C-alpha cells in the first residue's frame, strides 16, 4: 500500500513538472456609452398665468454619467394650459397642472424626460366702471375681469393687447355704445373673452356692438360661456347699424344664440372672414336678410342647438345670399322689394344653398308695387333647395315660394327644388309649392324654370294666376307627389308649358285649366292630361278668332259639368283644330275613374268656322246646362269637320245639330253619321245624331 501511494505522488510531481506557465486572465471589453435617461428641470415650477419658466434638459448614459446630446425636442402635455418653445421657455396660459417634456435620440435609442409645473391664475385686474376715455388693457395686467355691465362711450377706444385674457363675472357685459373696440390678436397670441369657469355655458351676457360707423375690429378673438338670456340673447350682438370687422373670431358655449345681427342696418364689416360658432344652445347665427351678403366667408357652424342661420326681415336692395354650408331658416314671411321707382331689388342665391321654412315662412318677390327678381341658379352638383324646417317634413308645412306680378323675365330658377309647401295664409292667396302671379303687364312673371322640381306639396305643385306664364327657354319641369293637381293655370298660357316636363304621382292627375283662349296657339302634348274645370272658352270679345291646335295623343279630361265653348257669340269667334291619328287619337273624356253618361256638358260650337275634329274620341258628355246635350253640339254654319272619330256614352245623343234659325242658332244640315265621314258611335242615349 505504501509503495502504491509513493508511486502516485511521484507521477503527479513528474506530470506537473512537465507543464508550462498558466495564461493570465484578460478584463472584458468596456461597453461604449449609450443614451439611457433624459432629465428635465424647470425654474420656477409654479407659475402665475402670463409668467414664464425656463426648462433645461440633460442626458445620462447607462452608468449614470453625463451624455452629450446636440438638441432636444420640447413639448407640452396641454398646449392650452402652457406652451413651450424650442429653447425650453414655457409661457402659462390657463390654470392647471402641466408636464413639460424633452426628448432626445442617439443612435437607435430615444429617451424622454419631463417636469411638472403648477399654473395658478394671477389676481385679475378688475374693471367695473364704464369707459369714457380711451385706454388699453395690457398683457402684463392680464387676466382682466369685467364685473357688471360696462359700456364704451363718448367716442372712447378700448384696446386689448395680443394674448390678453378677459374674464367676465356672471351676468357681466361689455357694450361698445359710442366708441370702438380694437382687439388685434394673432394665431400665436389670441385674445380670450370668457367665463372664469371654462366649462360654463351662458354665464355672462356677451359682447355687444351698438355703434354706427365705429372702427371696431377683432382679430383672433375667442368668446366662450356667454349668451346669458338676461342680455341681448347672444354671445356676440350687432345692433344699431353696427358693422365691426371680425377676422378669425370664434364663439363657443353660448346659452342662447351664438351671434345676433339685428334687422336695423347692422352687418358684419367689410373684409370679415372665418367666423366660427360652436356649442350654442340656440341657432348659430341670427342675421338680417337685408345684409346676409355680409356673412363672413369661410365660416363654420358646428355643435350648436341649430346649426343654421336664422334670417329675419325683408330685403329692400339687390344682394346675393352666400351658401354658408348650413341651411338658412326662415320662420316668417320675407318680402323682396326695393321701394324706389325704376329700381329693381334682385335676390341671388348661391348654388348649393338650402332654405328651410317654418309654418308661417314664405319667400315673396314683387308682390307689392315695385319690381323685384329672384335668381336661384343652382347646378346639377349643387342644387338649390326650398324645404320645410322640420326633422320629419310633411306636405303643407310652410307657405311656399311666391313670385308676384312685379317680376321681370330676368327671374330664373335653375336646378332648384321646392318641396313640402302648401300652408295657407300668404297674402297672395296661393297654396302651392311655387305660386306665380301675373296681372301687372310685366309679361307676367315669365320666369325661366330649368330643371326645377316641385314635389310633396299639400295641394297644387304649381299655381299660375292672372295669365302668368313661363319663359320660352323653360324646360325639364318635374311636378310630382303633390296632394292635388300638378299645376293650375290660365288656358291662354298653356302654350308656354316647359318642354320635356313630367307630371307624375300627384294625388289628382293632370294640368288644371279654366278660362279663355284668346290667342292662337298649340298646346304641347303632356305625359298627363289637361283637366278642364267648369269652362274652356275659345274666343275673346273683340279679338281675332284664336285657333287652338291640339297635337296627336293629347288628352282633355272634364270635371263634372265642365264644357268647351267655341265662338259663343259673333264678337268672340274661335277655332279648335284637333287632328289626331289612328295610333294617337285625341281624347275628350270625363275626369272620373269610372265615368257615367252625361258627366260633363260637351263641346259647343257657334262661330267656330274652320274647326276640325279628326281621329278624336269624345265620351260621357251631355250633362244639362245648355239646350243641346250631346258630346258635340253644333249651333251654326259652317259646321265643323268631324271625321274618323268615335263618340260614345252621350247623354242624349253623340251629336246634336240645330234645326232652326233663331237667335245665335242656324239650321245645320250636316249628317255626321254618313259613311263618308267614317265616324263610329256606341252606347248613346237616344241616337247617334239628333237635332233640336
XYZ file of C-alpha atoms in Angstrom:
692
model
C 0.000 0.000 0.000
C 2.828 2.415 0.788
C 4.650 1.714 -2.470
C 1.497 2.490 -4.426
C 0.956 5.806 -2.704
C 4.506 6.818 -3.340
C 4.186 5.944 -6.972
C 1.086 8.116 -7.331
C 2.776 11.014 -5.699
C 5.793 10.683 -7.932
C 3.656 10.529 -11.046
C 1.880 13.731 -10.101
C 5.163 15.535 -9.483
C 6.513 14.382 -12.829
C 3.388 15.499 -14.672
C 3.360 18.908 -13.028
C 6.918 19.405 -13.647
C 6.405 18.871 -17.382
C 3.709 21.714 -17.864
C 4.371 25.358 -18.867
C 3.185 28.518 -17.014
C -0.683 29.219 -16.865
C -2.185 32.211 -19.057
C -3.067 35.483 -17.312
C -6.925 36.312 -17.476
C -7.858 39.436 -19.600
C -10.538 42.004 -18.408
C -13.774 42.155 -20.574
C -14.001 44.885 -23.288
C -15.568 48.111 -21.954
C -19.183 48.821 -23.297
C -19.472 52.179 -25.145
C -21.725 54.782 -23.514
C -25.303 54.929 -24.755
C -28.257 57.251 -24.074
C -30.188 55.883 -21.125
C -32.009 58.812 -19.438
C -33.212 62.377 -20.024
C -33.762 64.634 -17.049
C -35.791 67.889 -17.125
C -35.702 70.710 -14.619
C -37.681 73.940 -14.733
C -37.387 77.118 -12.768
C -39.654 78.196 -11.334
C -42.004 75.219 -11.020
C -45.010 77.321 -10.011
C -46.260 79.994 -12.370
C -48.945 82.628 -12.388
C -50.748 82.952 -15.716
C -48.776 85.111 -18.089
C -45.450 84.302 -16.396
C -42.744 82.177 -17.972
C -40.324 79.494 -16.805
C -37.091 78.214 -18.312
C -36.689 74.487 -18.578
C -33.441 72.677 -19.292
C -32.627 69.075 -20.121
C -29.638 66.830 -19.514
C -28.837 63.254 -20.511
C -27.144 60.308 -18.724
C -25.697 57.093 -20.058
C -26.158 53.601 -18.706
C -23.651 54.260 -15.944
C -25.284 57.483 -14.854
C -22.568 59.582 -16.439
C -23.322 62.774 -18.407
C -24.155 62.096 -22.055
C -23.839 64.711 -24.756
C -26.983 65.491 -26.809
C -26.889 68.026 -29.634
C -30.568 69.080 -29.345
C -33.816 68.280 -27.541
C -37.412 68.296 -28.752
C -39.749 70.163 -26.387
C -43.500 69.538 -25.959
C -46.278 70.432 -23.527
C -48.802 67.879 -22.275
C -51.539 70.524 -22.776
C -50.746 73.481 -25.015
C -53.986 75.161 -23.940
C -52.545 75.469 -20.451
C -48.921 76.193 -21.316
C -46.778 76.386 -24.417
C -43.071 75.657 -24.701
C -40.721 76.803 -27.437
C -37.616 75.135 -28.936
C -35.376 76.599 -26.248
C -37.461 75.209 -23.371
C -39.117 78.505 -22.475
C -42.615 77.952 -21.070
C -45.479 80.503 -21.007
C -48.538 79.822 -18.810
C -51.945 80.485 -20.417
C -54.533 78.821 -18.193
C -54.667 77.416 -14.665
C -53.934 73.761 -14.035
C -51.052 71.317 -13.951
C -48.919 70.594 -16.980
C -45.952 68.400 -17.842
C -43.124 69.842 -19.934
C -41.284 67.124 -21.835
C -37.928 66.921 -23.576
C -36.969 64.022 -25.805
C -33.626 63.108 -27.386
C -32.402 60.482 -29.800
C -28.903 58.966 -30.124
C -28.377 56.100 -32.492
C -31.290 53.747 -32.059
C -32.046 54.956 -28.538
C -34.737 57.591 -27.815
C -35.498 58.774 -24.296
C -37.879 61.349 -22.806
C -37.940 63.205 -19.539
C -40.458 65.585 -18.012
C -41.032 68.085 -15.237
C -44.341 69.217 -13.763
C -45.431 72.806 -13.441
C -48.370 74.187 -11.476
C -50.157 77.101 -13.120
C -52.182 79.472 -10.998
C -54.365 82.350 -12.081
C -52.913 85.686 -11.256
C -55.167 88.084 -9.383
C -57.261 89.712 -12.117
C -57.270 93.380 -12.977
C -60.864 94.320 -12.232
C -62.922 96.644 -14.458
C -66.323 97.660 -13.123
C -66.990 101.153 -14.477
C -67.815 102.292 -17.995
C -65.075 103.589 -20.260
C -65.433 107.180 -21.480
C -61.780 107.783 -22.354
C -59.501 105.643 -24.485
C -57.494 103.015 -22.628
C -55.530 99.809 -23.214
C -55.821 96.550 -21.333
C -52.299 95.134 -21.313
C -50.939 91.615 -21.352
C -48.870 92.422 -18.278
C -52.075 93.102 -16.322
C -53.848 90.007 -17.695
C -56.166 88.462 -16.781
C -58.652 91.299 -16.733
C -62.054 90.828 -15.178
C -65.293 92.617 -16.117
C -67.866 92.954 -13.377
C -71.326 94.274 -14.172
C -72.343 95.890 -17.456
C -69.580 98.055 -18.914
C -70.027 100.420 -21.839
C -67.513 102.094 -24.102
C -68.967 105.595 -24.580
C -68.178 109.171 -25.559
C -66.101 108.132 -28.567
C -63.550 106.234 -26.468
C -61.476 103.355 -27.863
C -60.781 100.274 -25.781
C -57.693 98.403 -26.996
C -56.795 94.861 -25.960
C -53.192 93.736 -26.389
C -52.440 90.391 -28.092
C -52.632 87.479 -25.663
C -54.911 89.266 -23.204
C -57.450 87.169 -21.279
C -60.630 88.915 -20.144
C -62.771 87.103 -17.581
C -66.430 88.037 -17.224
C -68.267 87.646 -13.946
C -71.755 86.113 -14.118
C -74.229 88.415 -15.931
C -71.402 90.761 -16.980
C -71.445 92.508 -20.353
C -69.177 94.667 -22.496
C -71.087 97.063 -24.769
C -69.484 99.289 -27.386
C -72.141 102.018 -27.395
C -70.349 105.115 -28.705
C -66.777 104.249 -29.450
C -64.646 101.370 -30.657
C -63.097 98.100 -29.528
C -59.758 97.099 -31.038
C -58.609 93.552 -30.298
C -55.700 92.654 -32.634
C -54.898 89.125 -31.527
C -52.821 86.690 -33.562
C -52.642 82.937 -34.036
C -49.711 82.862 -31.609
C -51.314 85.257 -29.121
C -55.096 85.051 -29.345
C -57.330 87.230 -27.205
C -59.830 85.402 -24.993
C -63.114 86.712 -23.563
C -64.532 84.015 -21.316
C -66.216 82.935 -18.124
C -63.902 82.068 -15.197
C -65.218 78.517 -15.423
C -64.137 77.406 -18.874
C -66.870 74.751 -18.967
C -69.724 77.182 -18.182
C -72.419 77.878 -20.774
C -74.339 81.172 -20.802
C -72.647 82.549 -17.693
C -72.145 86.145 -18.873
C -74.255 88.290 -21.171
C -71.880 88.841 -24.049
C -70.154 91.394 -26.234
C -72.446 93.997 -27.839
C -71.596 96.354 -30.686
C -74.153 99.178 -30.780
C -72.302 101.996 -32.508
C -72.775 103.067 -36.129
C -69.610 103.992 -38.008
C -67.343 102.509 -35.354
C -63.788 101.416 -36.192
C -64.189 98.282 -34.084
C -62.125 95.332 -35.233
C -61.491 91.904 -33.725
C -58.785 89.504 -34.923
C -58.095 86.061 -33.476
C -60.552 86.611 -30.635
C -62.495 83.860 -28.874
C -65.668 84.326 -26.816
C -66.788 81.497 -24.526
C -69.516 80.878 -21.971
C -71.589 83.955 -22.851
C -75.141 84.379 -24.176
C -76.866 84.824 -20.818
C -80.575 85.371 -21.682
C -80.796 88.479 -19.482
C -78.727 90.334 -22.101
C -79.165 90.535 -25.872
C -79.688 86.791 -26.088
C -76.443 86.070 -27.895
C -72.736 85.810 -27.143
C -71.960 88.394 -29.795
C -74.567 91.000 -30.783
C -74.541 93.639 -33.524
C -77.253 96.284 -33.387
C -77.986 99.975 -34.070
C -76.294 99.804 -37.510
C -73.049 98.460 -36.078
C -70.648 96.812 -38.543
C -67.435 95.667 -36.818
C -64.781 93.760 -38.753
C -64.428 90.192 -37.452
C -61.440 88.104 -38.549
C -60.859 84.621 -37.125
C -63.378 85.159 -34.328
C -64.780 82.112 -32.525
C -67.876 81.891 -30.325
C -68.381 78.855 -28.080
C -70.822 77.681 -25.410
C -73.473 80.381 -25.752
C -76.505 79.921 -23.553
C -78.701 81.229 -26.389
C -77.813 82.360 -29.899
C -74.202 82.301 -30.926
C -74.255 85.577 -32.892
C -77.123 88.029 -33.484
C -77.175 90.722 -36.190
C -80.227 92.972 -35.829
C -82.503 93.900 -38.738
C -81.750 97.621 -38.363
C -78.917 98.106 -40.848
C -76.353 96.205 -38.796
C -73.954 93.885 -40.613
C -70.562 92.263 -40.497
C -67.896 94.770 -41.517
C -66.054 94.617 -44.842
C -63.266 92.025 -45.030
C -64.753 89.953 -42.185
C -63.851 86.267 -42.574
C -63.663 82.910 -40.816
C -66.295 83.241 -38.106
C -66.635 80.044 -36.056
C -69.683 79.334 -33.880
C -69.977 76.151 -31.818
C -71.695 74.803 -28.743
C -74.546 77.335 -28.667
C -77.859 76.190 -27.209
C -79.816 78.002 -29.940
C -79.171 78.991 -33.556
C -75.570 79.506 -34.529
C -76.434 82.875 -36.083
C -79.421 85.200 -36.449
C -78.921 87.560 -39.360
C -80.904 90.294 -41.103
C -81.974 89.104 -44.568
C -81.160 92.531 -45.985
C -77.495 92.117 -45.009
C -76.995 88.378 -45.367
C -74.408 89.157 -48.042
C -72.097 90.368 -45.247
C -71.849 86.849 -43.781
C -68.083 86.253 -43.361
C -66.720 83.798 -45.941
C -65.152 80.507 -44.871
C -67.195 80.469 -41.666
C -68.054 77.274 -39.792
C -71.017 76.348 -37.602
C -70.982 73.081 -35.641
C -72.339 71.501 -32.483
C -74.980 74.187 -31.922
C -78.595 73.614 -30.916
C -79.355 74.608 -34.521
C -76.500 74.548 -36.988
C -78.292 77.066 -39.167
C -78.534 80.780 -39.973
C -81.874 82.299 -38.948
C -82.918 85.054 -41.375
C -85.228 87.885 -40.330
C -86.767 90.929 -42.003
C -87.430 91.944 -45.600
C -84.989 92.547 -48.446
C -85.047 96.088 -49.877
C -81.945 96.067 -52.078
C -80.110 93.855 -54.545
C -77.815 91.330 -52.902
C -76.551 87.756 -53.006
C -77.042 85.321 -50.177
C -73.918 83.153 -49.900
C -74.028 79.441 -49.173
C -72.960 79.252 -45.504
C -72.558 75.466 -45.548
C -75.584 75.118 -43.246
C -79.250 75.926 -44.003
C -80.851 79.330 -43.876
C -84.011 79.135 -41.728
C -86.975 81.451 -42.413
C -89.778 81.440 -39.837
C -91.778 84.434 -41.102
C -92.617 85.996 -44.469
C -89.645 87.604 -46.225
C -90.644 90.019 -48.964
C -88.150 91.237 -51.580
C -88.944 94.685 -52.973
C -86.995 97.910 -53.344
C -89.378 100.790 -52.532
C -87.867 103.093 -55.142
C -89.374 103.783 -58.568
C -87.490 102.371 -61.573
C -85.125 100.326 -59.405
C -85.167 96.539 -59.075
C -84.279 94.518 -55.990
C -82.662 91.310 -57.189
C -82.085 88.476 -54.738
C -79.456 85.985 -55.919
C -78.975 82.602 -54.266
C -75.639 80.767 -54.462
C -75.502 77.191 -55.797
C -75.899 74.592 -53.069
C -77.917 76.860 -50.769
C -80.667 75.281 -48.636
C -83.554 77.379 -47.299
C -85.788 75.859 -44.614
C -89.171 77.407 -43.739
C -91.338 77.346 -40.620
C -95.129 77.123 -40.672
C -95.527 80.868 -41.324
C -92.482 81.109 -43.529
C -92.558 82.142 -47.179
C -90.396 83.971 -49.682
C -92.282 86.548 -51.751
C -90.959 88.797 -54.502
C -92.601 91.651 -56.387
C -95.973 91.282 -54.759
C -96.334 94.943 -53.844
C -95.997 97.812 -56.300
C -92.262 97.701 -57.032
C -90.230 95.351 -59.210
C -88.076 92.515 -57.869
C -86.334 89.462 -59.297
C -85.113 86.122 -57.976
C -82.074 84.379 -59.413
C -81.834 80.899 -57.916
C -79.387 79.277 -60.275
C -78.087 76.012 -58.874
C -76.133 73.335 -60.691
C -76.583 69.604 -61.120
C -73.937 69.035 -58.429
C -75.042 71.922 -56.192
C -78.827 72.379 -56.489
C -80.794 74.955 -54.511
C -83.424 73.600 -52.098
C -86.525 75.269 -50.603
C -87.950 72.915 -47.963
C -89.688 72.541 -44.606
C -87.876 73.328 -41.372
C -88.905 70.058 -39.799
C -86.954 66.998 -38.792
C -89.880 64.973 -40.164
C -91.125 67.012 -43.122
C -94.701 66.612 -44.317
C -96.713 68.272 -47.094
C -98.146 71.684 -46.214
C -95.648 72.711 -43.532
C -94.841 76.160 -44.990
C -96.422 78.740 -47.281
C -94.316 78.341 -50.392
C -92.442 80.496 -52.864
C -94.440 83.425 -54.287
C -93.373 85.325 -57.402
C -95.685 88.296 -57.680
C -96.928 90.374 -60.589
C -93.932 92.705 -60.467
C -91.364 90.123 -61.533
C -89.434 90.536 -64.800
C -88.274 87.853 -67.230
C -84.869 88.062 -65.515
C -86.209 85.792 -62.747
C -84.640 82.346 -63.068
C -84.903 79.070 -61.170
C -82.371 76.508 -62.360
C -81.583 73.151 -60.738
C -83.900 74.110 -57.905
C -86.291 72.009 -55.800
C -89.298 73.348 -53.860
C -90.989 70.859 -51.533
C -93.420 70.336 -48.604
C -95.234 73.683 -49.007
C -98.961 74.392 -49.274
C -99.887 76.049 -45.963
C -102.479 78.814 -46.218
C -102.003 82.373 -45.030
C -99.941 84.017 -47.750
C -101.249 87.474 -48.756
C -101.064 86.295 -52.377
C -103.553 83.533 -51.657
C -101.644 80.755 -53.411
C -101.130 77.475 -51.583
C -98.788 75.680 -53.979
C -95.090 74.950 -53.697
C -94.473 77.638 -56.313
C -97.001 80.433 -56.944
C -96.813 82.807 -59.914
C -98.999 85.924 -60.146
C -99.012 87.730 -63.462
C -101.503 90.608 -63.757
C -99.115 93.574 -63.814
C -98.324 93.823 -67.507
C -94.681 92.886 -66.877
C -95.103 89.834 -69.137
C -96.455 88.074 -66.113
C -93.532 86.810 -64.104
C -92.435 84.917 -67.224
C -89.821 83.147 -65.082
C -87.255 80.817 -66.568
C -87.653 77.368 -64.987
C -84.997 74.858 -66.000
C -84.501 71.536 -64.209
C -86.908 72.570 -61.455
C -88.652 70.004 -59.237
C -91.858 70.796 -57.324
C -92.803 67.945 -55.021
C -94.665 66.816 -51.927
C -96.849 69.917 -51.553
C -100.177 69.528 -49.787
C -102.121 70.820 -52.791
C -101.039 72.069 -56.189
C -97.445 71.663 -57.159
C -97.544 74.935 -59.116
C -100.133 77.718 -59.273
C -100.167 80.288 -62.100
C -102.700 83.090 -61.737
C -103.856 86.030 -63.883
C -102.169 84.960 -67.120
C -98.855 84.090 -65.506
C -96.711 82.095 -67.881
C -93.284 80.565 -68.475
C -90.332 81.991 -70.358
C -89.873 80.174 -73.708
C -86.468 78.846 -72.621
C -88.020 76.956 -69.702
C -87.512 73.180 -69.833
C -87.490 69.990 -67.782
C -90.039 70.884 -65.117
C -90.829 67.975 -62.791
C -94.020 68.142 -60.709
C -94.614 65.028 -58.645
C -96.104 63.550 -55.489
C -98.221 66.582 -54.601
C -101.589 66.459 -52.831
C -103.571 67.988 -55.706
C -103.145 68.648 -59.404
C -99.646 69.043 -60.786
C -100.424 72.650 -61.663
C -103.239 75.092 -62.434
C -103.031 77.902 -64.983
C -104.963 80.016 -67.457
C -105.628 78.140 -70.722
C -104.310 81.044 -72.783
C -100.809 80.425 -71.355
C -100.763 76.616 -71.634
C -98.688 77.027 -74.803
C -95.769 78.152 -72.575
C -95.589 74.919 -70.571
C -91.904 73.899 -70.418
C -90.688 71.276 -72.851
C -89.534 67.830 -71.655
C -91.545 68.138 -68.451
C -93.012 65.345 -66.338
C -96.096 65.280 -64.118
C -96.427 62.097 -62.064
C -97.549 60.695 -58.749
C -99.793 63.649 -57.906
C -102.987 62.905 -55.966
C -105.079 64.361 -58.803
C -103.598 63.676 -62.180
C -103.302 66.432 -64.744
C -102.848 70.122 -65.513
C -105.918 72.092 -64.406
C -107.244 74.768 -66.816
C -110.112 77.242 -66.528
C -110.786 80.346 -68.586
C -110.284 81.735 -72.084
C -108.032 81.056 -75.046
C -107.680 84.466 -76.684
C -104.573 83.935 -78.830
C -103.750 81.302 -81.437
C -101.518 78.585 -80.050
C -100.607 74.924 -79.920
C -100.738 73.069 -76.652
C -97.822 70.703 -76.117
C -98.575 67.036 -75.651
C -98.009 66.150 -71.988
C -97.405 62.920 -70.141
C -100.557 63.814 -68.165
C -103.998 65.057 -69.235
C -105.245 68.605 -69.417
C -108.175 68.859 -66.994
C -110.929 71.387 -67.750
C -112.639 72.826 -64.698
C -116.035 74.491 -65.436
C -115.425 76.305 -68.777
C -112.808 76.380 -71.513
C -113.788 79.136 -73.978
C -112.137 79.620 -77.342
C -112.558 83.237 -78.338
C -112.468 86.562 -76.541
C -114.601 89.598 -77.131
C -113.458 91.911 -79.962
C -110.318 89.804 -80.576
C -109.421 87.964 -83.803
C -110.567 84.347 -83.793
C -107.880 82.336 -81.977
C -107.015 78.864 -83.211
C -106.250 76.254 -80.561
C -104.370 73.287 -82.010
C -104.138 70.004 -80.128
C -101.392 67.536 -81.005
C -101.956 63.803 -81.617
C -102.177 61.831 -78.388
C -103.343 64.798 -76.305
C -105.994 64.078 -73.680
C -108.504 66.540 -72.230
C -110.459 65.459 -69.187
C -113.514 67.274 -67.915
C -114.680 67.757 -64.356
C -118.366 67.452 -63.531
C -120.467 69.831 -65.675
C -117.394 71.276 -67.397
C -117.606 72.245 -71.073
C -115.840 73.700 -74.117
C -117.388 76.763 -75.754
C -116.094 77.587 -79.253
C -117.011 81.059 -80.543
C -120.033 81.536 -78.268
C -121.026 84.860 -79.908
C -120.278 86.856 -83.037
C -117.837 89.104 -81.166
C -115.917 86.115 -79.734
C -115.188 83.664 -82.559
C -112.799 80.766 -82.047
C -111.390 77.699 -83.796
C -110.426 74.272 -82.454
C -108.187 72.019 -84.532
C -107.980 68.551 -83.016
C -106.342 66.250 -85.548
C -105.121 63.002 -84.066
C -104.043 59.792 -85.781
C -105.323 56.239 -85.687
C -102.411 55.353 -83.396
C -102.647 58.548 -81.308
C -106.211 59.811 -81.158
C -107.085 62.985 -79.256
C -109.350 62.200 -76.308
C -112.127 64.336 -74.775
C -113.262 62.287 -71.762
C -114.699 62.519 -68.258
C -112.286 63.125 -65.392
C -113.545 60.149 -63.446
C -112.059 56.674 -62.932
C -115.465 55.064 -63.585
C -117.330 57.674 -65.659
C -121.050 57.833 -66.225
C -123.051 59.153 -69.129
C -123.651 62.928 -69.036
C -120.709 63.583 -66.685
C -119.729 66.784 -68.481
C -121.575 69.174 -70.782
C -119.720 68.523 -74.013
C -118.266 70.609 -76.842
C -120.454 73.507 -78.033
C -119.706 75.257 -81.332
C -121.221 78.546 -82.599
C -118.911 80.896 -84.502
C -116.287 78.214 -84.945
C -115.642 78.288 -88.691
C -112.601 76.184 -89.571
C -112.819 73.871 -86.542
C -111.731 70.301 -87.262
C -112.047 67.003 -85.419
C -110.189 64.048 -86.913
C -109.325 60.827 -85.119
C -110.804 62.014 -81.847
C -112.657 60.220 -79.067
C -115.449 62.091 -77.272
C -117.304 60.303 -74.499
C -119.583 60.656 -71.445
C -120.766 64.199 -72.167
C -124.292 65.606 -72.469
C -124.936 66.977 -68.971
C -127.714 69.556 -68.644
C -126.812 73.212 -68.735
C -127.090 74.041 -72.428
C -130.043 73.498 -74.753
C -128.087 70.800 -76.581
C -126.982 67.810 -74.507
C -124.704 65.723 -76.726
C -120.986 65.002 -76.825
C -120.564 67.537 -79.668
C -123.145 70.260 -80.245
C -123.204 72.357 -83.424
C -125.319 75.547 -83.444
C -124.336 77.387 -86.630
C -122.933 77.058 -90.141
C -120.402 76.476 -91.471
C -120.339 73.309 -89.458
C -117.028 71.881 -88.236
C -115.343 68.928 -89.899
C -115.746 65.711 -87.881
C -114.099 62.642 -89.401
C -112.597 59.295 -88.406
C -113.817 59.824 -84.862
C -115.576 57.810 -82.187
C -118.345 59.238 -79.988
C -119.922 57.211 -77.225
C -121.873 57.405 -73.978
C -123.520 60.722 -74.910
C -126.343 61.733 -72.575
C -128.997 62.085 -75.258
C -127.061 61.701 -78.495
C -123.485 61.534 -79.653
C -124.043 64.645 -81.808
C -126.694 67.380 -81.847
C -127.224 69.969 -84.565
C -129.573 72.945 -84.653
C -132.663 72.603 -86.870
C -133.893 76.212 -86.791
C -132.787 79.782 -87.369
C -133.290 81.588 -84.105
C -131.056 83.892 -82.082
C -127.491 82.603 -82.273
C -128.668 79.378 -83.902
C -128.908 78.381 -87.536
C -130.286 75.265 -89.154
C -127.345 72.901 -89.646
C -127.996 70.230 -92.301
C -124.769 68.268 -91.760
C -125.168 64.496 -91.173
C -122.015 63.219 -89.496
C -123.274 59.636 -89.459
C -122.789 59.221 -93.216
C -120.198 56.553 -94.137
C -118.041 59.080 -95.971
C -117.122 60.686 -92.636
C -116.023 57.328 -91.170
C -117.285 58.160 -87.666
C -118.352 55.490 -85.188
C -120.842 55.573 -82.329
C -121.707 53.451 -79.298
C -123.839 53.496 -76.129
C -125.508 56.846 -76.762
C -128.813 57.622 -75.052
C -131.283 58.260 -77.911
C -129.483 58.240 -81.237
C -126.117 58.791 -82.805
C -127.122 62.234 -84.121
C -130.092 64.305 -83.055
C -131.391 67.786 -83.834
C -133.272 70.284 -81.753
